[in-house]
Coordinates of C-alpha atoms in Angstrom, one line a residue:
M1 CA -23.8 -109.2 27.7
I2 CA -25.4 -106.7 25.2
N3 CA -25.3 -107.4 21.4
K4 CA -26.6 -104.6 19.3
K5 CA -28.4 -104.8 16.2
S6 CA -28.1 -101.9 14.0
L7 CA -30.3 -101.6 10.8
V8 CA -28.4 -98.5 10.0
T9 CA -30.0 -97.9 6.8
A10 CA -33.1 -100.0 6.7
L11 CA -35.0 -97.4 4.6
L12 CA -32.7 -94.9 3.4
C13 CA -28.9 -95.0 2.2
T14 CA -27.7 -92.9 -0.5
A15 CA -24.2 -92.5 -2.1
L16 CA -22.4 -91.0 -4.8
T17 CA -19.9 -93.1 -6.6
T18 CA -17.0 -91.3 -8.5
T19 CA -14.1 -92.8 -10.1
A20 CA -10.6 -91.2 -10.7
K21 CA -9.3 -94.4 -12.6
A22 CA -11.2 -97.2 -14.2
D23 CA -10.5 -99.6 -11.1
F24 CA -10.7 -97.2 -8.1
Y25 CA -13.7 -95.5 -6.7
L26 CA -14.6 -93.1 -3.9
K27 CA -18.0 -93.5 -2.3
P28 CA -19.4 -91.0 0.4
S29 CA -22.7 -92.0 1.8
I30 CA -25.3 -91.1 4.4
G31 CA -27.9 -93.2 6.1
L32 CA -30.8 -93.5 8.5
G33 CA -32.2 -96.6 10.2
L34 CA -33.2 -98.5 13.4
G35 CA -31.2 -100.0 16.3
N36 CA -31.9 -102.2 19.0
A37 CA -30.3 -104.5 21.7
T38 CA -30.5 -107.8 23.4
S39 CA -29.0 -108.8 26.8
S40 CA -27.8 -112.0 28.6
G41 CA -25.9 -112.3 31.9
L42 CA -27.0 -109.0 33.5
L43 CA -28.2 -108.9 37.1
V44 CA -30.9 -106.6 35.8
P45 CA -31.8 -107.9 32.1
L46 CA -33.3 -105.6 29.4
R47 CA -36.9 -106.8 29.5
N48 CA -38.9 -104.4 27.1
T49 CA -36.7 -102.8 24.6
G50 CA -37.6 -101.0 21.3
F51 CA -35.9 -99.6 18.4
K52 CA -34.2 -96.2 18.5
S53 CA -33.3 -94.1 15.4
C54 CA -29.8 -94.4 14.2
Y55 CA -27.6 -92.5 11.8
M56 CA -24.4 -93.1 9.6
G57 CA -22.0 -91.2 7.4
Q58 CA -18.9 -92.6 5.8
V59 CA -16.5 -92.3 3.0
I60 CA -15.6 -95.7 1.3
V61 CA -12.6 -96.2 -0.9
G62 CA -12.9 -99.2 -3.2
Y63 CA -11.1 -101.2 -6.0
Q64 CA -13.0 -103.1 -8.6
L65 CA -11.6 -106.1 -10.5
A66 CA -14.1 -107.3 -13.2
G67 CA -17.1 -107.5 -10.9
L68 CA -15.4 -108.1 -7.6
R69 CA -15.1 -105.1 -5.3
L70 CA -12.9 -104.7 -2.2
E71 CA -13.8 -101.6 0.1
T72 CA -12.7 -100.0 3.1
G73 CA -13.0 -96.6 4.5
L74 CA -14.0 -94.5 7.6
G75 CA -17.3 -93.5 9.0
Y76 CA -19.3 -92.3 12.0
M77 CA -22.3 -94.2 13.3
T78 CA -24.8 -94.1 16.1
S79 CA -26.6 -97.2 17.6
G80 CA -29.1 -97.5 20.4
F81 CA -32.3 -98.8 22.0
T82 CA -35.1 -97.7 23.9
E83 CA -36.0 -99.2 27.3
K84 CA -40.0 -98.9 27.6
D85 CA -42.8 -99.0 30.4
L86 CA -40.5 -97.9 33.1
V87 CA -41.7 -96.7 36.4
F88 CA -39.7 -94.3 38.8
L89 CA -40.3 -93.5 42.3
L90 CA -38.9 -90.2 43.5
Q91 CA -38.2 -88.9 47.0
N92 CA -41.7 -87.4 47.3
N93 CA -43.1 -90.9 46.9
I94 CA -44.7 -89.7 43.6
M95 CA -44.3 -92.3 40.7
Y96 CA -43.7 -91.3 37.0
K97 CA -43.8 -93.6 34.0
G98 CA -41.3 -93.2 31.3
E99 CA -38.8 -94.7 29.0
L100 CA -35.0 -94.6 28.7
R101 CA -33.3 -94.1 25.3
Y102 CA -29.9 -94.9 24.8
V103 CA -27.6 -93.7 21.9
Y104 CA -24.0 -94.8 21.4
S105 CA -21.5 -93.0 19.2
H106 CA -18.9 -94.9 17.0
L107 CA -16.1 -94.2 14.7
I108 CA -16.1 -97.3 12.3
I109 CA -13.5 -98.7 9.9
P110 CA -15.4 -101.0 7.4
A111 CA -13.9 -103.8 5.3
R112 CA -16.1 -105.6 2.8
A113 CA -16.4 -107.5 -0.3
A114 CA -19.1 -106.8 -3.2
Y115 CA -20.0 -108.2 -6.5
K116 CA -21.5 -106.0 -9.3
I117 CA -24.2 -107.7 -11.2
G118 CA -25.3 -105.7 -14.3
V119 CA -29.0 -105.7 -14.9
G120 CA -29.2 -103.3 -17.7
N121 CA -27.1 -100.7 -19.4
R122 CA -26.8 -98.2 -16.6
L123 CA -28.4 -100.3 -13.8
S124 CA -26.5 -102.8 -11.5
V125 CA -27.2 -104.6 -8.1
V126 CA -24.4 -105.0 -5.8
P127 CA -24.7 -107.3 -2.8
H128 CA -21.9 -106.9 -0.3
V129 CA -20.8 -108.5 3.2
G130 CA -18.0 -107.9 5.5
A131 CA -17.0 -106.6 9.1
D132 CA -16.3 -103.4 10.9
V133 CA -14.1 -102.4 13.8
S134 CA -15.6 -99.6 15.8
Y135 CA -14.2 -97.2 18.3
N136 CA -16.9 -96.4 20.8
L137 CA -16.8 -92.7 21.8
G138 CA -19.6 -92.6 24.3
T139 CA -23.1 -92.9 25.1
K140 CA -26.1 -90.7 25.7
S141 CA -29.2 -91.6 27.8
K142 CA -32.4 -89.5 27.8
L143 CA -35.2 -90.3 30.2
V144 CA -38.6 -89.4 28.6
S145 CA -41.3 -88.7 31.0
D146 CA -44.0 -86.3 32.0
N147 CA -41.7 -85.0 34.8
S148 CA -39.8 -82.2 33.5
M149 CA -37.0 -82.6 36.0
F150 CA -35.4 -85.6 34.2
S151 CA -32.6 -84.7 32.0
T152 CA -30.1 -86.1 29.5
D153 CA -26.9 -87.8 30.8
Y154 CA -23.6 -88.2 28.9
V155 CA -21.0 -90.7 29.6
K156 CA -17.5 -90.2 27.8
G157 CA -14.0 -90.5 28.3
S158 CA -12.9 -92.4 31.5
N159 CA -16.4 -92.9 32.7
F160 CA -17.4 -94.5 29.6
S161 CA -14.2 -96.9 29.3
N162 CA -14.9 -98.0 33.0
I163 CA -18.2 -99.5 32.0
Y164 CA -18.1 -100.0 28.2
R165 CA -15.4 -101.6 25.9
T166 CA -14.0 -99.1 23.5
I167 CA -13.4 -101.5 20.6
S168 CA -16.1 -103.6 19.1
L169 CA -16.4 -105.9 16.0
W170 CA -19.6 -105.9 13.8
A171 CA -20.7 -107.8 10.9
N172 CA -22.2 -106.0 8.0
G173 CA -24.1 -106.7 4.9
G174 CA -26.4 -105.3 2.4
L175 CA -27.7 -105.1 -1.2
D176 CA -27.2 -101.8 -3.3
V177 CA -28.8 -100.7 -6.4
E178 CA -26.4 -98.5 -8.5
L179 CA -27.5 -96.3 -11.3
R180 CA -24.7 -94.8 -13.5
V181 CA -25.5 -91.3 -14.5
A182 CA -22.2 -90.4 -16.2
N183 CA -19.0 -92.2 -17.2
H184 CA -17.4 -91.7 -13.8
L185 CA -20.5 -91.0 -11.5
S186 CA -23.2 -93.4 -10.0
V187 CA -25.9 -93.0 -7.5
V188 CA -26.4 -95.8 -5.1
A189 CA -29.2 -96.6 -2.5
G190 CA -30.1 -99.7 -0.8
P191 CA -30.8 -101.5 2.7
K192 CA -27.9 -102.3 5.0
F193 CA -27.5 -104.4 8.1
R194 CA -25.0 -104.2 11.0
Y195 CA -24.8 -106.6 14.0
M196 CA -22.4 -106.0 17.0
M197 CA -20.7 -109.3 17.6
T198 CA -18.9 -108.5 20.7
S199 CA -20.5 -107.2 24.0
I200 CA -20.0 -103.6 24.6
L201 CA -20.2 -104.0 28.2
K202 CA -17.3 -105.1 30.3

């Protein structure tokens, strides 16, 4: 079983919040972070894994009642990990050292609850927690070595679904800092965390 941890926006996540009405808002966002994986129950467990850069882009639609917010939307996200310190023996009996970098692509539908806490005239902090359902599109594995013969491998479609589950459930959480720059426009930034609660492997 592989559980994926995605610090999807560990250092950077920016969003613009616009409101068409007093209680509804639209929030597009982009983010950059780190992902990793753990394993159990595998014939060959992952032993030496490291973080892999991950990306996210989504559009959130929200409703606010007093300080309470309910949000959903649609997004695209990558997750992944790096398997380090590998040794490969080729047919010519020459050994090469390298690492495998895995990237998974997901369409996500988030659902979360948030609460806006004002800390000034224009500044607020907004903690949030929720869950995501993802449709897993495919994976890319890249072997990085001093041997130029190695290449990138893509697994999609039926080849992907034979090995991996196409639907996954994630937990999410985070803390946004929101600055209101106009009556119906705010800028948001903050760290976010995602954890894949179901195994992606069949």
